[in-house]
Amino acid sequence: MKKSFLRMMILALAGGVSAFAAGPQYALIVNGSQTPFSTGVFFPGTAVGATSTATVVIVNQGDGAGTVSAITATGSSYQISGLPTLPKTLQPNDNIAFFVSFNPSSTNLATGSVTVTLDNTPTAIPLKGQGTGAVLRVENLTASPVTTISADGTLSFPNTDVGKSATITMRVTNDGEAAGTITPTVVGSNFALTNVIPQQLTLSPHASTTFNVVFTPVNIGALTAQLLITNSFAINLSGTGQGANLTFSPVTNGVILFPNTAVGSSAAVTLTITNTGNVATSVTSVGVPKSAFSISSTLALPLNLPPGGTATIGLLFTPNAVGALTSTLVIDSKTFNLQGVGSAPASLPAISFSGAGDTATPLQQPAVGLQLATTYPQDLTGTLTLTFTPDSFADDPNIQFSSGGRTVSFRIPANTTSAVFGQSNQVPFSAGTVAGMITLTPSFAVNGVDVTPKPVTVKTIQIASSAPVLRSLQIGTRTASSFELLITGYATSRSVSGLVLNFTPSAGSTLSTTSIPVNSDSAFSSWYQTSASQSVGSQFTASLTITLGGNGNAVQSVSVSASNAKGASNAVSVNLQ
């Protein structure tokens, strides 16, 4: 009887169903303490991310063998390890041991169970555990009312002008029962943290800290970043940078490039200005210094540009030289480089002269015209230059254009052929009175660039060396016994070697001589060497005084002729009575 009593007591302690039942009887031992199966396993408070482990032993306290065929766990925070190979037979007083681990992912109560199949009967062992740690609450103190921002939530900033700032004050509170460390960090641009207090980054339970998030947009439009409170607590940052943004096209690296353009022609570029920003703006000033570049269109300033709006500016390149040309375009505070290459104008067609012949007589005023063989596509300007090469040593300053001087300007409008001198297609010039060669040489330019052919066609006009020409004979001073002859003329060779005076007697009078030769070479040579003579070419007025013996009225008239190496002149006469 004593033996049976002891057995009954053991079975009762083991939770057996009958003090007198035979067979296996199972007991649950948790961490060395026997626990009812229905009570299960309670884990101590465990920090989130840490692990607590319980040792679980199932003992066969009966008098018969039993079988453990399966052991499984439910609940995401629980894992079983250390299991032997199953199924396993448990003899009386034999046991099976394994481990149950609790790894909380949050501070919430975590439940689960271990199901042990004993003799084909599943038995559930409840599992309970509490995760512990910091519980962070993040608030926007700038908002009214104060708002809480959850993990993966968004902190929105007001629209902010580019270059300016908007600030939101944040508060982080540890509502948990364990200390926690925060690491406030901004990932991205346009946002930054200020007033972060390093000593307050480890928060004891119910402690808090504050800092500022500052939005300073450097770009226009929707901007985002991320605020990391911890590695597992991220808040999205959102704001809009607002402002105007002008783009210019075609512009490459600040340069507006024009196509190669012949001097005298023009190339146009249209500059398009677009406001790609989200705020309206305007252009108030546009300028190009005086150069080969100009603004081709009249601008009504200011140019108002709403968001997405455009405006155009016409630019013109009219090269005034061959080679690379540059200038600048200034639009408000922006400066752009203007670049273009002036290429040589087209070659001129053949040139010809009209009007004046190859020779001219002294004191004549021939007119000369200038023509192109075919039209030229650009406006031409030019100068016609007169040069004179005398046969003698002295120039004749009277050989010049009717406008004065020995140069005259002309123009040939685009797509025409005739030069225009002032309002006429011909320009007169004086042939003078000195023998020699007149040469007319044209030069041409397109917008100041010389396009004169090399060699250029010239016009030559010969003033021949000839016998003297007498233009008039007059009586100068007269007395009872003498009179003065004033002989006017010219000699293109600037030489008069002799004069012949022929007298006609009055009616009823007789003259002892009617013809007097005069050697004038020395006198005229002296005259033509004076500066006074050089100012009048070869012109002269010679004075001869004739003394009469006897009757001063005996001479009716006098005629004079002159001669030089080229021959005798015409005769001129004057009456004395």
Coordinates of N, CA and C in Angstrom, one line a residue, residues 323-507:
G323 N 36.5 88.3 -91.3 CA 37.1 87.7 -90.1 C 36.1 87.6 -89.0
A324 N 36.6 87.1 -87.9 CA 35.8 86.9 -86.7 C 35.3 88.2 -86.1
L325 N 34.1 88.3 -85.8 CA 33.5 89.5 -85.2 C 32.7 89.2 -83.9
T326 N 32.8 90.0 -82.9 CA 32.1 89.7 -81.6 C 31.5 91.0 -81.1
S327 N 30.5 90.8 -80.2 CA 29.9 91.8 -79.5 C 29.2 91.2 -78.3
T328 N 28.4 92.0 -77.6 CA 27.6 91.4 -76.5 C 26.2 91.9 -76.6
L329 N 25.3 91.0 -76.0 CA 23.9 91.3 -75.9 C 23.6 91.3 -74.4
V330 N 23.1 92.4 -73.9 CA 22.8 92.5 -72.4 C 21.3 92.5 -72.2
I331 N 20.8 91.5 -71.5 CA 19.4 91.4 -71.2 C 19.3 91.5 -69.6
D332 N 18.8 92.6 -69.1 CA 18.8 92.9 -67.7 C 20.2 92.6 -67.1
S333 N 20.4 91.7 -66.2 CA 21.7 91.4 -65.6 C 22.5 90.3 -66.3
K334 N 21.9 89.8 -67.4 CA 22.6 88.7 -68.1 C 23.3 89.3 -69.3
T335 N 24.5 88.7 -69.6 CA 25.3 89.1 -70.8 C 25.6 87.9 -71.6
F336 N 25.4 88.0 -72.9 CA 25.6 86.9 -73.9 C 26.6 87.4 -74.9
N337 N 27.5 86.5 -75.3 CA 28.5 86.9 -76.3 C 27.9 86.6 -77.7
L338 N 28.0 87.6 -78.6 CA 27.6 87.4 -80.0 C 28.8 87.2 -80.8
Q339 N 28.7 86.1 -81.7 CA 29.9 85.7 -82.5 C 29.4 85.4 -83.9
G340 N 30.2 85.9 -84.8 CA 30.0 85.6 -86.3 C 31.2 85.9 -87.1
V341 N 31.3 85.3 -88.2 CA 32.4 85.5 -89.1 C 32.0 86.2 -90.4
G342 N 32.6 87.3 -90.7 CA 32.3 88.0 -91.9 C 33.2 87.4 -93.0
S343 N 32.6 87.0 -94.1 CA 33.4 86.4 -95.2 C 33.4 87.5 -96.3
A344 N 34.4 87.3 -97.2 CA 34.6 88.3 -98.3 C 33.4 88.4 -99.2
P345 N 33.1 89.6 -99.6 CA 31.9 89.8 -100.5 C 32.3 89.1 -101.9
A346 N 31.3 89.0 -102.7 CA 31.4 88.5 -104.0 C 32.3 89.4 -104.9
S347 N 33.1 88.9 -105.8 CA 33.9 89.7 -106.7 C 33.0 90.6 -107.6
L348 N 33.6 91.7 -107.9 CA 32.8 92.6 -108.8 C 32.9 92.1 -110.2
P349 N 31.8 92.4 -110.9 CA 31.8 92.2 -112.4 C 32.8 93.2 -113.1
A350 N 32.9 93.1 -114.4 CA 33.8 94.0 -115.1 C 33.4 95.4 -115.0
I351 N 34.3 96.3 -115.0 CA 34.1 97.8 -114.8 C 34.4 98.5 -116.2
S352 N 33.6 99.5 -116.5 CA 33.8 100.3 -117.7 C 33.5 101.7 -117.4
F353 N 34.0 102.6 -118.3 CA 33.8 104.0 -118.2 C 33.0 104.5 -119.4
S354 N 32.2 105.5 -119.2 CA 31.4 106.1 -120.3 C 31.6 107.6 -120.3
G355 N 31.2 108.3 -121.4 CA 31.3 109.7 -121.4 C 32.6 110.2 -122.0
A356 N 33.5 110.6 -121.2 CA 34.8 111.2 -121.7 C 35.5 110.3 -122.6
G357 N 36.2 110.9 -123.7 CA 37.0 110.0 -124.6 C 38.4 109.9 -124.0
D358 N 39.2 109.4 -124.9 CA 40.6 109.1 -124.5 C 41.5 110.4 -124.6
T359 N 40.9 111.5 -125.2 CA 41.7 112.7 -125.2 C 40.7 113.8 -124.9
A360 N 41.3 115.0 -124.4 CA 40.4 116.1 -124.1 C 41.2 117.4 -124.5
T361 N 40.5 118.4 -124.9 CA 41.1 119.7 -125.3 C 41.2 120.5 -124.0
P362 N 42.2 121.4 -124.0 CA 42.4 122.2 -122.8 C 41.1 123.0 -122.5
L363 N 40.9 123.2 -121.2 CA 39.8 124.0 -120.7 C 38.4 123.3 -121.0
Q364 N 38.4 122.2 -121.5 CA 37.2 121.4 -121.7 C 36.7 120.9 -120.4
Q365 N 35.4 120.6 -120.3 CA 34.9 120.0 -119.0 C 34.1 118.7 -119.4
P366 N 34.8 117.7 -119.7 CA 34.2 116.4 -120.1 C 33.5 115.8 -118.8
A367 N 32.6 114.9 -119.0 CA 31.9 114.2 -117.9 C 32.2 112.7 -118.1
V368 N 32.3 112.0 -117.0 CA 32.7 110.6 -117.0 C 31.6 109.8 -116.2
G369 N 31.3 108.7 -116.7 CA 30.4 107.7 -116.0 C 31.1 106.4 -115.7
L370 N 30.6 105.6 -114.8 CA 31.2 104.4 -114.4 C 30.1 103.3 -114.3
Q371 N 30.4 102.2 -114.9 CA 29.3 101.1 -115.0 C 30.0 99.8 -114.6
L372 N 29.1 98.9 -114.1 CA 29.4 97.4 -113.9 C 28.8 96.7 -115.1
A373 N 29.5 95.6 -115.5 CA 29.0 94.8 -116.6 C 27.6 94.2 -116.3
T374 N 27.5 93.7 -115.0 CA 26.2 93.1 -114.6 C 25.9 93.7 -113.2
T375 N 24.7 93.4 -112.7 CA 24.3 93.9 -111.4 C 25.1 93.2 -110.3
Y376 N 25.2 93.9 -109.2 CA 25.8 93.4 -108.0 C 24.8 93.3 -106.9
P377 N 24.8 92.3 -106.1 CA 23.7 92.0 -105.1 C 23.7 92.9 -103.9
Q378 N 24.8 93.7 -103.7 CA 24.9 94.5 -102.5 C 25.2 95.9 -102.8
D379 N 24.8 96.8 -101.9 CA 25.2 98.2 -102.1 C 26.7 98.4 -102.1
L380 N 27.1 99.2 -103.1 CA 28.5 99.5 -103.2 C 28.7 101.0 -103.0
T381 N 29.8 101.3 -102.3 CA 30.2 102.7 -102.2 C 31.6 102.8 -102.8
G382 N 32.0 104.0 -103.2 CA 33.3 104.0 -103.8 C 33.8 105.5 -104.0
T383 N 35.0 105.5 -104.4 CA 35.7 106.8 -104.6 C 36.4 106.8 -106.0
L384 N 36.1 107.8 -106.8 CA 36.8 108.0 -108.1 C 37.9 109.0 -107.8
T385 N 39.2 108.6 -108.1 CA 40.3 109.5 -107.8 C 41.0 109.9 -109.1
L386 N 41.2 111.2 -109.2 CA 41.8 111.8 -110.4 C 43.3 112.1 -110.1
T387 N 44.2 111.6 -110.9 CA 45.6 111.9 -110.8 C 46.0 112.5 -112.2
F388 N 47.0 113.4 -112.1 CA 47.5 114.0 -113.4 C 49.0 113.9 -113.4
T389 N 49.5 113.5 -114.5 CA 50.9 113.4 -114.8 C 51.3 114.4 -115.9
P390 N 51.9 115.5 -115.6 CA 52.2 116.5 -116.6 C 53.3 116.1 -117.5
D391 N 53.3 116.6 -118.7 CA 54.5 116.4 -119.6 C 55.6 117.3 -119.2
S392 N 55.3 118.4 -118.5 CA 56.3 119.3 -118.0 C 56.5 119.1 -116.5
F393 N 57.3 119.9 -115.9 CA 57.5 119.6 -114.4 C 56.4 120.1 -113.6
A394 N 55.5 120.9 -114.1 CA 54.5 121.6 -113.3 C 53.1 120.9 -113.4
D395 N 52.5 120.8 -112.3 CA 51.1 120.3 -112.2 C 50.1 121.4 -112.6
D396 N 48.9 121.0 -112.9 CA 47.9 122.0 -113.1 C 46.8 121.8 -112.1
P397 N 46.7 122.6 -111.1 CA 45.7 122.4 -110.0 C 44.3 122.6 -110.5
N398 N 44.1 123.2 -111.7 CA 42.8 123.4 -112.2 C 42.2 122.1 -112.8
I399 N 43.0 121.1 -112.9 CA 42.5 119.8 -113.4 C 41.8 119.1 -112.1
Q400 N 40.5 119.2 -112.0 CA 39.8 118.6 -110.9 C 38.4 118.4 -111.2
F401 N 37.7 117.7 -110.3 CA 36.2 117.5 -110.5 C 35.5 118.8 -110.3
S402 N 34.3 118.8 -110.9 CA 33.5 120.0 -110.8 C 33.1 120.3 -109.4
S403 N 33.1 119.3 -108.6 CA 32.7 119.4 -107.2 C 33.8 120.0 -106.3
G404 N 35.0 120.1 -107.0 CA 36.2 120.5 -106.3 C 37.1 119.4 -105.8
G405 N 38.4 119.5 -106.0 CA 39.2 118.4 -105.5 C 39.4 117.3 -106.6
R406 N 40.2 116.4 -106.2 CA 40.5 115.3 -107.2 C 39.9 113.9 -106.8
T407 N 39.0 114.0 -105.8 CA 38.3 112.7 -105.5 C 36.8 113.1 -105.4
V408 N 36.0 112.1 -105.8 CA 34.6 112.2 -105.7 C 34.0 110.9 -105.3
S409 N 33.0 110.9 -104.4 CA 32.4 109.7 -104.0 C 31.2 109.3 -104.9
F410 N 31.0 108.0 -104.9 CA 29.8 107.5 -105.7 C 29.2 106.3 -105.0
R411 N 28.1 105.9 -105.4 CA 27.5 104.7 -104.9 C 26.8 104.0 -106.1
I412 N 26.8 102.7 -105.9 CA 26.1 101.8 -106.9 C 25.1 101.0 -106.1
P413 N 23.8 101.4 -106.1 CA 22.8 100.6 -105.3 C 22.8 99.1 -105.7
A414 N 22.4 98.3 -104.7 CA 22.3 96.9 -105.0 C 21.4 96.6 -106.2
N415 N 21.9 95.6 -107.0 CA 21.1 95.1 -108.1 C 21.0 96.2 -109.2
T416 N 21.9 97.2 -109.3 CA 22.0 98.1 -110.4 C 23.4 98.1 -110.9
T417 N 23.7 98.8 -112.0 CA 25.0 98.8 -112.7 C 25.7 100.1 -112.7
S418 N 25.0 101.2 -112.6 CA 25.6 102.6 -112.9 C 25.9 103.3 -111.6
A419 N 27.1 103.9 -111.5 CA 27.5 104.7 -110.4 C 26.7 105.9 -110.4
V420 N 26.4 106.4 -109.1 CA 25.6 107.6 -109.0 C 26.5 108.6 -108.2
F421 N 26.8 109.7 -108.9 CA 27.6 110.8 -108.3 C 26.6 111.9 -107.8
G422 N 26.3 111.9 -106.5 CA 25.3 112.8 -106.1 C 24.0 112.4 -106.6
Q423 N 23.4 113.1 -107.6 CA 22.2 112.8 -108.2 C 22.3 112.4 -109.7
S424 N 23.6 112.4 -110.1 CA 23.8 112.2 -111.6 C 24.6 110.9 -111.8
N425 N 24.5 110.4 -113.0 CA 25.3 109.2 -113.4 C 26.6 109.5 -114.0
Q426 N 26.9 110.8 -114.1 CA 28.2 111.2 -114.6 C 28.7 112.4 -113.7
V427 N 30.0 112.5 -113.7 CA 30.6 113.6 -113.0 C 31.6 114.4 -113.9
P428 N 31.4 115.7 -114.1 CA 32.3 116.5 -114.9 C 33.6 116.8 -114.2
F429 N 34.6 117.0 -115.0 CA 35.9 117.5 -114.5 C 36.5 118.5 -115.5
S430 N 37.4 119.3 -115.0 CA 38.1 120.3 -115.9 C 39.4 119.7 -116.4
A431 N 39.6 119.8 -117.7 CA 40.8 119.3 -118.4 C 42.0 120.1 -118.2
G432 N 41.9 121.4 -117.7 CA 43.0 122.2 -117.5 C 43.7 122.7 -118.8
T433 N 44.9 123.2 -118.6 CA 45.6 123.8 -119.8 C 47.1 123.3 -119.9
V434 N 47.4 122.2 -119.2 CA 48.7 121.6 -119.2 C 48.7 120.3 -119.9
A435 N 49.7 120.1 -120.8 CA 49.8 118.8 -121.4 C 50.2 117.7 -120.4
G436 N 49.5 116.5 -120.6 CA 49.9 115.4 -119.7 C 48.8 114.4 -119.8
M437 N 48.8 113.5 -118.8 CA 47.8 112.3 -118.7 C 47.0 112.4 -117.5
I438 N 45.7 112.5 -117.7 CA 44.7 112.4 -116.6 C 44.3 110.9 -116.4
T439 N 44.4 110.4 -115.2 CA 44.0 109.0 -114.9 C 42.9 109.0 -113.8
L440 N 41.8 108.3 -114.1 CA 40.7 108.2 -113.2 C 40.7 106.8 -112.7
T441 N 40.8 106.6 -111.4 CA 41.0 105.3 -110.7 C 39.8 105.1 -109.7
P442 N 39.0 104.1 -109.9 CA 37.9 103.8 -109.0 C 38.3 102.9 -107.9
S443 N 37.7 103.0 -106.7 CA 37.8 102.0 -105.6 C 36.4 101.7 -105.2
F444 N 36.2 100.5 -104.7 CA 34.9 100.0 -104.3 C 34.9 99.4 -102.9
A445 N 33.8 99.6 -102.2 CA 33.7 99.0 -100.8 C 32.3 98.5 -100.6
V446 N 32.2 97.4 -99.8 CA 30.9 97.0 -99.3 C 30.9 97.1 -97.8
N447 N 30.1 97.9 -97.3 CA 30.1 98.1 -95.8 C 31.5 98.4 -95.3
G448 N 32.2 99.2 -96.0 CA 33.5 99.6 -95.5 C 34.6 98.6 -95.9
V449 N 34.3 97.5 -96.4 CA 35.3 96.5 -96.8 C 35.7 96.7 -98.3
D450 N 36.9 96.8 -98.5 CA 37.4 97.1 -99.9 C 37.2 95.9 -100.8
V451 N 36.5 96.1 -101.9 CA 36.3 95.0 -102.9 C 36.8 95.4 -104.2
T452 N 37.7 96.3 -104.2 CA 38.3 96.8 -105.5 C 39.1 95.7 -106.2
P453 N 38.8 95.4 -107.5 CA 39.5 94.4 -108.2 C 41.0 94.7 -108.2
K454 N 41.8 93.7 -108.3 CA 43.3 93.9 -108.4 C 43.7 93.1 -109.7
P455 N 44.2 93.8 -110.7 CA 44.2 95.3 -110.9 C 42.8 95.8 -111.2
V456 N 42.7 97.1 -111.0 CA 41.4 97.7 -111.3 C 41.5 98.4 -112.7
T457 N 40.3 98.5 -113.3 CA 40.3 99.2 -114.6 C 40.3 100.7 -114.4
V458 N 41.1 101.4 -115.1 CA 41.2 102.9 -115.0 C 40.9 103.5 -116.3
K459 N 40.6 104.8 -116.2 CA 40.4 105.6 -117.4 C 41.5 106.7 -117.6
T460 N 42.1 106.7 -118.8 CA 43.1 107.7 -119.0 C 42.7 108.6 -120.1
I461 N 43.0 109.9 -119.9 CA 42.6 111.0 -120.9 C 43.8 111.8 -121.2
Q462 N 44.2 111.9 -122.4 CA 45.4 112.6 -122.8 C 45.1 114.1 -123.1
I463 N 45.9 115.0 -122.5 CA 45.9 116.4 -122.9 C 47.1 116.6 -123.7
A464 N 46.9 116.9 -125.0 CA 48.1 116.9 -125.9 C 48.9 118.2 -125.7
S465 N 50.2 118.0 -126.0 CA 51.1 119.2 -126.1 C 50.9 119.8 -127.5
S466 N 50.6 121.1 -127.5 CA 50.2 121.7 -128.8 C 50.8 123.1 -128.9
A467 N 50.5 123.7 -130.1 CA 50.9 125.1 -130.3 C 50.1 126.0 -129.3
P468 N 50.6 127.2 -129.1 CA 49.9 128.1 -128.2 C 48.5 128.4 -128.7
V469 N 47.6 128.7 -127.9 CA 46.2 129.1 -128.2 C 46.0 130.5 -127.6
L470 N 45.7 131.5 -128.5 CA 45.4 132.9 -128.0 C 43.9 133.0 -127.9
R471 N 43.5 133.6 -126.8 CA 42.1 133.7 -126.5 C 41.6 135.1 -126.7
S472 N 42.4 136.1 -126.4 CA 42.0 137.5 -126.6 C 43.1 138.4 -126.7
L473 N 42.8 139.6 -127.3 CA 43.8 140.7 -127.4 C 43.1 141.9 -127.1
Q474 N 43.7 142.7 -126.1 CA 43.0 143.9 -125.7 C 44.1 145.0 -125.6
I475 N 43.6 146.3 -125.7 CA 44.4 147.5 -125.5 C 44.4 147.8 -124.1
G476 N 45.6 148.0 -123.5 CA 45.8 148.4 -122.2 C 45.9 149.9 -122.1
T477 N 47.0 150.3 -121.5 CA 47.3 151.7 -121.3 C 47.7 152.3 -122.7
R478 N 47.1 153.5 -122.9 CA 47.4 154.1 -124.2 C 47.7 155.6 -124.0
T479 N 48.7 156.0 -124.8 CA 49.2 157.4 -124.8 C 49.1 157.9 -126.2
A480 N 49.5 159.2 -126.4 CA 49.6 159.8 -127.7 C 50.6 159.1 -128.6
S481 N 51.6 158.5 -128.0 CA 52.7 158.0 -128.8 C 52.9 156.5 -128.6
S482 N 52.0 155.8 -127.8 CA 52.2 154.4 -127.5 C 50.9 153.8 -127.1
F483 N 50.9 152.5 -127.1 CA 49.7 151.7 -126.6 C 50.2 150.4 -126.1
E484 N 49.5 149.8 -125.1 CA 49.8 148.5 -124.5 C 48.9 147.4 -125.1
L485 N 49.5 146.3 -125.5 CA 48.8 145.1 -125.9 C 48.7 144.1 -124.8
L486 N 47.5 143.6 -124.5 CA 47.4 142.6 -123.5 C 46.9 141.3 -124.2
I487 N 47.9 140.3 -124.2 CA 47.6 139.1 -125.0 C 47.3 138.0 -124.0
T488 N 46.1 137.4 -124.1 CA 45.7 136.3 -123.2 C 45.7 135.0 -124.0
G489 N 46.2 133.9 -123.4 CA 46.1 132.6 -124.0 C 46.7 131.5 -123.1
Y490 N 47.0 130.4 -123.7 CA 47.6 129.3 -123.0 C 48.5 128.5 -123.9
A491 N 49.5 127.8 -123.3 CA 50.3 126.9 -124.1 C 50.5 125.6 -123.3
T492 N 49.9 124.5 -123.8 CA 49.9 123.3 -123.0 C 51.3 122.8 -122.7
S493 N 52.3 123.1 -123.5 CA 53.7 122.7 -123.3 C 54.4 123.7 -122.3
R494 N 53.6 124.7 -121.9 CA 54.2 125.8 -121.1 C 55.5 126.4 -121.7
S495 N 55.3 126.7 -123.0 CA 56.4 127.4 -123.7 C 55.8 128.2 -124.8
V496 N 56.3 129.5 -125.0 CA 56.0 130.3 -126.1 C 57.3 131.0 -126.5
S497 N 57.7 130.5 -127.7 CA 59.1 131.0 -128.1 C 59.0 132.3 -128.9
G498 N 57.9 132.6 -129.5 CA 57.9 133.9 -130.3 C 56.5 134.4 -130.5
L499 N 56.4 135.7 -130.8 CA 55.2 136.4 -131.1 C 55.4 137.2 -132.4
V500 N 54.3 137.3 -133.2 CA 54.4 138.1 -134.4 C 53.2 139.1 -134.3
L501 N 53.6 140.4 -134.5 CA 52.6 141.5 -134.5 C 52.5 142.0 -135.9
N502 N 51.2 142.0 -136.4 CA 50.9 142.6 -137.7 C 50.0 143.8 -137.5
F503 N 50.5 144.9 -138.2 CA 49.8 146.2 -138.1 C 49.0 146.5 -139.4
T504 N 47.9 147.0 -139.2 CA 47.1 147.5 -140.4 C 46.9 149.0 -140.3
P505 N 47.5 149.8 -141.3 CA 47.4 151.3 -141.2 C 46.0 151.8 -141.3
S506 N 45.8 152.9 -140.8 CA 44.5 153.6 -140.9 C 44.4 154.1 -142.4
A507 N 43.2 154.4 -142.7 CA 43.0 154.9 -144.1 C 43.7 156.2 -144.3

